[in-house]
XYZ file of N, CA, C and O in Angstrom:
520
model
N -14.006 29.771 -22.634
C -13.068 30.277 -21.654
C -12.213 29.126 -21.112
O -12.721 28.044 -20.823
N -10.931 29.361 -20.971
C -10.005 28.349 -20.476
C -10.265 28.058 -19.004
O -10.698 28.926 -18.248
N -9.966 26.829 -18.621
C -10.134 26.410 -17.229
C -8.762 26.029 -16.669
O -7.922 25.486 -17.379
N -8.532 26.322 -15.410
C -7.254 26.016 -14.770
C -7.324 24.681 -14.033
O -8.412 24.139 -13.797
N -6.165 24.168 -13.654
C -6.096 22.939 -12.865
C -6.895 23.108 -11.575
O -7.686 22.234 -11.198
N -6.716 24.233 -10.910
C -7.429 24.489 -9.655
C -8.947 24.461 -9.870
O -9.681 23.910 -9.053
N -9.407 25.026 -10.971
C -10.840 25.018 -11.267
C -11.328 23.603 -11.573
O -12.420 23.212 -11.149
N -10.516 22.824 -12.290
C -10.884 21.430 -12.572
C -10.997 20.631 -11.278
O -11.931 19.844 -11.103
N -10.038 20.826 -10.379
C -10.082 20.128 -9.095
C -11.318 20.557 -8.302
O -12.004 19.725 -7.702
N -11.636 21.840 -8.325
C -12.830 22.335 -7.645
C -14.097 21.679 -8.171
O -14.969 21.275 -7.391
N -14.189 21.565 -9.473
C -15.345 20.911 -10.086
C -15.409 19.437 -9.679
O -16.486 18.920 -9.360
N -14.274 18.773 -9.671
C -14.233 17.365 -9.263
C -14.685 17.216 -7.815
O -15.489 16.335 -7.485
N -14.211 18.098 -6.946
C -14.569 18.046 -5.526
C -16.073 18.251 -5.305
O -16.628 17.745 -4.342
N -16.720 18.983 -6.199
C -18.165 19.189 -6.094
C -18.954 17.938 -6.472
O -20.128 17.820 -6.153
N -18.286 16.999 -7.145
C -18.991 15.852 -7.699
C -18.617 14.497 -7.115
O -19.311 13.514 -7.377
N -17.517 14.427 -6.382
C -17.123 13.164 -5.750
C -16.704 13.434 -4.309
O -16.153 14.496 -4.009
N -16.961 12.484 -3.427
C -16.634 12.715 -2.021
C -15.151 12.561 -1.704
O -14.497 11.645 -2.190
N -14.662 13.467 -0.882
C -13.328 13.341 -0.297
C -13.498 12.604 1.019
O -14.466 12.831 1.745
N -12.570 11.694 1.316
C -12.613 11.007 2.601
C -11.267 11.169 3.293
O -10.241 11.352 2.642
N -11.285 11.126 4.598
C -10.050 11.261 5.366
C -9.219 9.982 5.240
O -9.731 8.927 4.847
N -7.966 10.081 5.598
C -7.107 8.899 5.611
C -7.673 7.836 6.537
O -7.669 6.648 6.208
N -8.172 8.258 7.697
C -8.746 7.309 8.656
C -9.960 6.605 8.060
O -10.108 5.382 8.201
N -10.834 7.364 7.389
C -12.011 6.752 6.762
C -11.603 5.812 5.630
O -12.207 4.759 5.442
N -10.589 6.197 4.874
C -10.104 5.339 3.792
C -9.564 4.028 4.359
O -9.885 2.945 3.863
N -8.775 4.131 5.399
C -8.199 2.929 6.007
C -9.295 2.022 6.555
O -9.251 0.800 6.384
N -10.294 2.630 7.179
C -11.421 1.858 7.715
C -12.178 1.151 6.590
O -12.535 -0.020 6.709
N -12.392 1.852 5.495
C -13.109 1.268 4.349
C -12.314 0.111 3.748
O -12.878 -0.930 3.405
N -11.013 0.285 3.624
C -10.139 -0.759 3.082
C -10.172 -1.988 3.992
O -10.279 -3.123 3.520
N -10.074 -1.770 5.295
C -10.087 -2.885 6.246
C -11.441 -3.579 6.297
O -11.521 -4.792 6.470
N -12.528 -2.819 6.155
C -13.873 -3.390 6.223
C -14.232 -4.169 4.962
O -15.014 -5.114 5.023
N -13.665 -3.776 3.825
C -13.983 -4.432 2.569
C -12.707 -4.669 1.771
O -12.235 -3.773 1.065
N -12.146 -5.876 1.860
C -10.901 -6.179 1.154
C -11.002 -6.039 -0.372
O -9.985 -6.000 -1.058
N -12.228 -5.954 -0.894
C -12.423 -5.777 -2.332
C -12.227 -4.317 -2.768
O -12.222 -4.015 -3.953
N -12.049 -3.417 -1.813
C -11.834 -2.001 -2.140
C -10.535 -1.854 -2.918
O -9.489 -2.344 -2.498
N -10.623 -1.186 -4.032
C -9.459 -0.965 -4.886
C -8.910 0.431 -4.627
O -9.647 1.410 -4.674
N -7.622 0.516 -4.332
C -6.958 1.802 -4.115
C -6.023 2.045 -5.290
O -5.194 1.192 -5.613
N -6.195 3.198 -5.929
C -5.376 3.541 -7.089
C -4.659 4.862 -6.829
O -5.282 5.850 -6.472
N -3.343 4.852 -7.017
C -2.537 6.068 -6.947
C -2.355 6.556 -8.375
O -1.819 5.835 -9.214
N -2.828 7.758 -8.669
C -2.812 8.265 -10.041
C -1.598 9.133 -10.374
O -1.553 9.754 -11.433
N -0.598 9.146 -9.506
C 0.629 9.877 -9.821
C 1.394 9.135 -10.912
O 1.232 7.927 -11.091
N 2.242 9.860 -11.625
C 3.160 9.189 -12.535
C 4.026 8.249 -11.695
O 4.270 8.503 -10.510
N 4.486 7.172 -12.294
C 5.192 6.129 -11.548
C 6.368 6.669 -10.734
O 6.551 6.297 -9.580
N 7.167 7.559 -11.306
C 8.329 8.088 -10.590
C 7.898 8.871 -9.355
O 8.487 8.737 -8.284
N 6.842 9.669 -9.480
C 6.355 10.455 -8.346
C 5.746 9.549 -7.282
O 5.956 9.753 -6.091
N 5.006 8.537 -7.713
C 4.397 7.613 -6.755
C 5.477 6.840 -6.010
O 5.382 6.628 -4.808
N 6.526 6.457 -6.715
C 7.620 5.744 -6.074
C 8.336 6.602 -5.051
O 8.725 6.125 -3.982
N 8.494 7.879 -5.349
C 9.162 8.793 -4.420
C 8.294 9.063 -3.196
O 8.794 9.188 -2.088
N 6.992 9.147 -3.406
C 6.046 9.454 -2.330
C 5.759 8.207 -1.494
O 5.520 8.289 -0.302
N 5.775 7.054 -2.145
C 5.394 5.797 -1.518
C 3.965 5.450 -1.876
O 3.154 6.326 -2.159
N 3.670 4.170 -1.888
C 2.331 3.691 -2.230
C 1.649 3.116 -0.996
O 2.281 2.472 -0.160
N 0.360 3.349 -0.904
C -0.442 2.734 0.150
C -0.418 1.230 -0.092
O -0.599 0.785 -1.228
N -0.164 0.408 0.941
C -0.109 -1.040 0.741
C -1.351 -1.555 0.013
O -2.464 -1.117 0.261
N -1.139 -2.469 -0.898
C -2.139 -3.128 -1.741
C -2.739 -2.203 -2.800
O -3.649 -2.593 -3.525
N -2.223 -0.970 -2.924
C -2.721 -0.084 -3.981
C -2.024 -0.413 -5.292
O -1.006 -1.094 -5.322
N -2.605 0.088 -6.365
C -1.958 -0.032 -7.663
C -1.715 1.369 -8.217
O -2.409 2.306 -7.845
N -0.713 1.472 -9.046
C -0.367 2.758 -9.648
C -0.825 2.766 -11.098
O -0.390 1.951 -11.895
N -1.766 3.658 -11.411
C -2.189 3.917 -12.785
C -2.188 5.433 -12.930
O -2.952 6.111 -12.250
N -1.329 5.955 -13.780
C -1.235 7.407 -13.904
C -2.571 8.000 -14.337
O -3.384 7.343 -14.995
N -2.787 9.250 -13.955
C -4.032 9.938 -14.289
C -4.289 9.907 -15.794
O -5.421 9.712 -16.230
N -3.242 10.057 -16.582
C -3.395 10.041 -18.033
C -3.840 8.693 -18.580
O -4.543 8.626 -19.595
N -3.439 7.616 -17.922
C -3.795 6.275 -18.388
C -5.095 5.750 -17.772
O -5.671 4.797 -18.284
N -5.569 6.378 -16.716
C -6.744 5.873 -16.007
C -7.969 5.685 -16.906
O -8.589 4.616 -16.876
N -8.347 6.670 -17.733
C -9.542 6.448 -18.557
C -9.358 5.340 -19.594
O -10.318 4.676 -19.967
N -8.137 5.123 -20.016
C -7.865 4.043 -20.970
C -7.988 2.699 -20.264
O -8.659 1.782 -20.742
N -7.370 2.578 -19.112
C -7.402 1.324 -18.354
C -8.813 0.964 -17.885
O -9.132 -0.193 -17.677
N -9.674 1.981 -17.724
C -11.036 1.747 -17.236
C -12.070 1.608 -18.351
O -13.227 1.301 -18.076
N -11.673 1.801 -19.600
C -12.626 1.793 -20.714
C -12.938 0.362 -21.149
O -12.092 -0.337 -21.687
N -14.168 -0.058 -20.934
C -14.577 -1.426 -21.246
C -14.745 -1.678 -22.743
O -14.901 -2.823 -23.160
N -14.701 -0.621 -23.542
C -14.867 -0.796 -24.984
C -13.543 -0.923 -25.736
O -13.538 -1.246 -26.920
N -12.445 -0.681 -25.046
C -11.133 -0.847 -25.680
C -10.728 -2.314 -25.648
O -11.235 -3.095 -24.829
N -9.785 -2.717 -26.498
C -9.306 -4.105 -26.457
C -8.758 -4.452 -25.068
O -8.227 -3.581 -24.359
N -8.900 -5.713 -24.689
C -8.481 -6.159 -23.352
C -7.033 -5.822 -23.037
O -6.694 -5.589 -21.878
N -6.187 -5.775 -24.040
C -4.774 -5.501 -23.792
C -4.543 -4.093 -23.244
O -3.520 -3.822 -22.626
N -5.499 -3.189 -23.437
C -5.391 -1.823 -22.922
C -6.007 -1.685 -21.534
O -5.695 -0.745 -20.813
N -6.899 -2.579 -21.178
C -7.697 -2.444 -19.964
C -7.017 -3.019 -18.735
O -6.178 -3.900 -18.831
N -7.423 -2.522 -17.575
C -7.016 -3.085 -16.284
C -8.197 -3.916 -15.776
O -9.257 -3.363 -15.487
N -8.032 -5.238 -15.665
C -9.137 -6.096 -15.232
C -9.743 -5.697 -13.885
O -10.939 -5.887 -13.661
N -8.947 -5.115 -13.012
C -9.439 -4.712 -11.691
C -10.490 -3.600 -11.793
O -11.211 -3.335 -10.836
N -10.569 -2.945 -12.950
C -11.513 -1.842 -13.140
C -12.758 -2.252 -13.932
O -13.516 -1.401 -14.378
N -12.992 -3.531 -14.080
C -14.137 -3.992 -14.867
C -15.467 -3.806 -14.135
O -16.483 -3.508 -14.756
N -15.470 -3.975 -12.819
C -16.702 -3.899 -12.027
C -16.966 -2.458 -11.616
O -16.272 -1.904 -10.765
N -17.997 -1.855 -12.196
C -18.319 -0.458 -11.910
C -18.903 -0.256 -10.515
O -18.998 0.871 -10.044
N -19.288 -1.334 -9.838
C -19.837 -1.229 -8.479
C -18.790 -1.501 -7.397
O -19.089 -1.388 -6.211
N -17.590 -1.848 -7.796
C -16.520 -2.106 -6.836
C -16.126 -0.805 -6.155
O -15.974 0.226 -6.808
N -15.931 -0.817 -4.840
C -15.471 0.403 -4.170
C -14.056 0.772 -4.637
O -13.168 -0.085 -4.659
N -13.876 2.031 -5.012
C -12.579 2.513 -5.485
C -12.229 3.784 -4.722
O -13.053 4.699 -4.597
N -11.003 3.826 -4.208
C -10.472 5.015 -3.550
C -9.260 5.468 -4.357
O -8.358 4.678 -4.629
N -9.260 6.741 -4.727
C -8.156 7.295 -5.512
C -7.278 8.153 -4.602
O -7.774 8.868 -3.734
N -5.978 8.062 -4.828
C -5.037 8.900 -4.094
C -3.971 9.422 -5.053
O -3.868 8.989 -6.198
N -3.204 10.373 -4.574
C -2.039 10.912 -5.275
C -1.161 11.527 -4.195
O -1.349 11.235 -3.020
N -0.258 12.376 -4.544
C 0.606 12.985 -3.536
C -0.142 13.864 -2.558
O -0.068 13.681 -1.350
N -0.907 14.843 -3.073
C -1.568 15.820 -2.196
C -3.090 15.883 -2.346
O -3.742 16.595 -1.605
N -3.664 15.183 -3.300
C -5.116 15.105 -3.412
C -5.734 15.705 -4.653
O -6.846 15.338 -5.023
N -5.060 16.638 -5.325
C -5.648 17.286 -6.499
C -5.864 16.336 -7.657
O -6.961 16.264 -8.225
N -4.821 15.600 -8.018
C -4.957 14.632 -9.101
C -5.932 13.516 -8.714
O -6.647 12.990 -9.572
N -5.964 13.177 -7.439
C -6.881 12.132 -6.972
C -8.330 12.556 -7.176
O -9.168 11.758 -7.601
N -8.636 13.819 -6.898
C -9.998 14.316 -7.116
C -10.362 14.201 -8.588
O -11.469 13.756 -8.925
N -9.435 14.577 -9.466
C -9.691 14.479 -10.905
C -9.904 13.026 -11.323
O -10.804 12.721 -12.107
N -9.078 12.139 -10.808
C -9.211 10.719 -11.150
C -10.525 10.136 -10.668
O -11.182 9.368 -11.384
N -10.927 10.492 -9.468
C -12.194 9.987 -8.931
C -13.366 10.502 -9.754
O -14.298 9.753 -10.073
N -13.324 11.765 -10.122
C -14.404 12.348 -10.933
C -14.455 11.687 -12.302
O -15.523 11.381 -12.828
N -13.301 11.434 -12.869
C -13.232 10.769 -14.162
C -13.913 9.398 -14.091
O -14.727 9.048 -14.952
N -13.591 8.616 -13.049
C -14.204 7.298 -12.905
C -15.706 7.407 -12.677
O -16.478 6.601 -13.198
N -16.130 8.404 -11.919
C -17.570 8.604 -11.716
C -18.251 8.861 -13.058
O -19.315 8.307 -13.339
N -17.636 9.690 -13.887
C -18.196 9.964 -15.205
C -18.237 8.711 -16.081
O -19.074 8.604 -16.976
N -17.357 7.762 -15.800
C -17.307 6.515 -16.557
C -18.247 5.455 -15.980
O -18.238 4.316 -16.442
N -19.033 5.816 -14.965
C -20.045 4.909 -14.449
C -19.728 4.209 -13.147
O -20.516 3.375 -12.690
N -18.615 4.529 -12.504
C -18.309 3.925 -11.214
C -19.258 4.498 -10.165
O -19.477 5.708 -10.110
N -19.816 3.631 -9.335
C -20.863 4.053 -8.403
C -20.365 4.326 -6.984
O -21.042 4.998 -6.222
N -19.199 3.794 -6.633
C -18.666 3.944 -5.274
C -17.210 4.378 -5.355
O -16.297 3.588 -5.140
N -17.005 5.629 -5.713
C -15.646 6.147 -5.885
C -15.466 7.389 -5.018
O -16.368 8.209 -4.890
N -14.295 7.490 -4.408
C -13.953 8.632 -3.568
C -12.450 8.866 -3.685
O -11.745 8.095 -4.320
N -11.986 9.951 -3.056
C -10.547 10.215 -3.059
C -10.112 10.613 -1.662
O -10.903 11.109 -0.868
N -8.846 10.372 -1.367
C -8.302 10.686 -0.053
C -7.945 12.167 0.001
O -7.121 12.650 -0.794
N -8.565 12.870 0.924
C -8.277 14.288 1.148
C -6.814 14.410 1.596
O -6.402 13.800 2.565
N -6.030 15.163 0.840
C -4.615 15.320 1.178
C -3.733 14.238 0.603
O -2.517 14.272 0.772
N -4.318 13.250 -0.069
C -3.568 12.203 -0.753
C -2.699 11.345 0.152
O -2.918 11.238 1.363
N -1.704 10.749 -0.464
C -0.804 9.846 0.257
C 0.009 10.601 1.305
O 0.375 10.036 2.340
N 0.276 11.884 1.075
C 0.974 12.670 2.102
C 0.165 12.702 3.391
O 0.717 12.538 4.483
N -1.146 12.904 3.286
C -2.007 12.906 4.478
C -2.046 11.522 5.114
O -2.065 11.389 6.341
N -2.049 10.494 4.288
C -2.027 9.101 4.775
C -0.776 8.883 5.634
O -0.852 8.347 6.735
N 0.378 9.320 5.123
C 1.637 9.161 5.867
C 1.621 10.003 7.138
O 2.067 9.537 8.193
N 1.112 11.239 7.056
C 1.050 12.111 8.235
C 0.147 11.538 9.324
O 0.351 11.818 10.505
N -0.814 10.721 8.921
C -1.692 10.064 9.900
C -0.992 8.881 10.558
O -1.538 8.262 11.464
N 0.231 8.576 10.098
C 1.003 7.493 10.696
C 0.786 6.148 10.052
O 1.239 5.122 10.572
N 0.133 6.122 8.884
C -0.127 4.861 8.205
C 1.038 4.495 7.279
O 1.726 5.369 6.753
N 1.186 3.223 7.073
C 2.299 2.677 6.328
C 2.203 2.961 4.831
O 1.113 3.000 4.265
N 3.368 3.146 4.197
C 3.468 3.192 2.731
C 4.584 2.270 2.314
O 5.497 1.963 3.092
N 4.496 1.802 1.084
C 5.528 0.942 0.505
C 6.304 1.752 -0.518
O 5.728 2.565 -1.224
N 7.572 1.518 -0.592
C 8.422 2.204 -1.586
C 8.400 1.453 -2.886
O 8.187 0.314 -2.983
């Protein structure tokens, strides 16, 4: 039976924790090693704005960049440590949930996503970079 995007997001939400923008900001401030990844396509992330110090890796490229068995030229070095705290975001949170679940399946032990994504971050009054 086919599965919809909404069902995939629901499954992801059952398996990885959503955190509020305030909790995400607190975690980032408490641990500078926390990696924040925006999984929107570059054009969408640029239009929405990026959380300061975050990196943009599209959802489609995330499993490639995180795969330790691929050649180094394909990998993102920041994703080598599976115990590093990682927070995933996107515009509204759906893609972020999928990205966080994907990383959890790949062995990341401390991964979460921002409930409401970068839009919620901005609505909370926190800064974004264009």
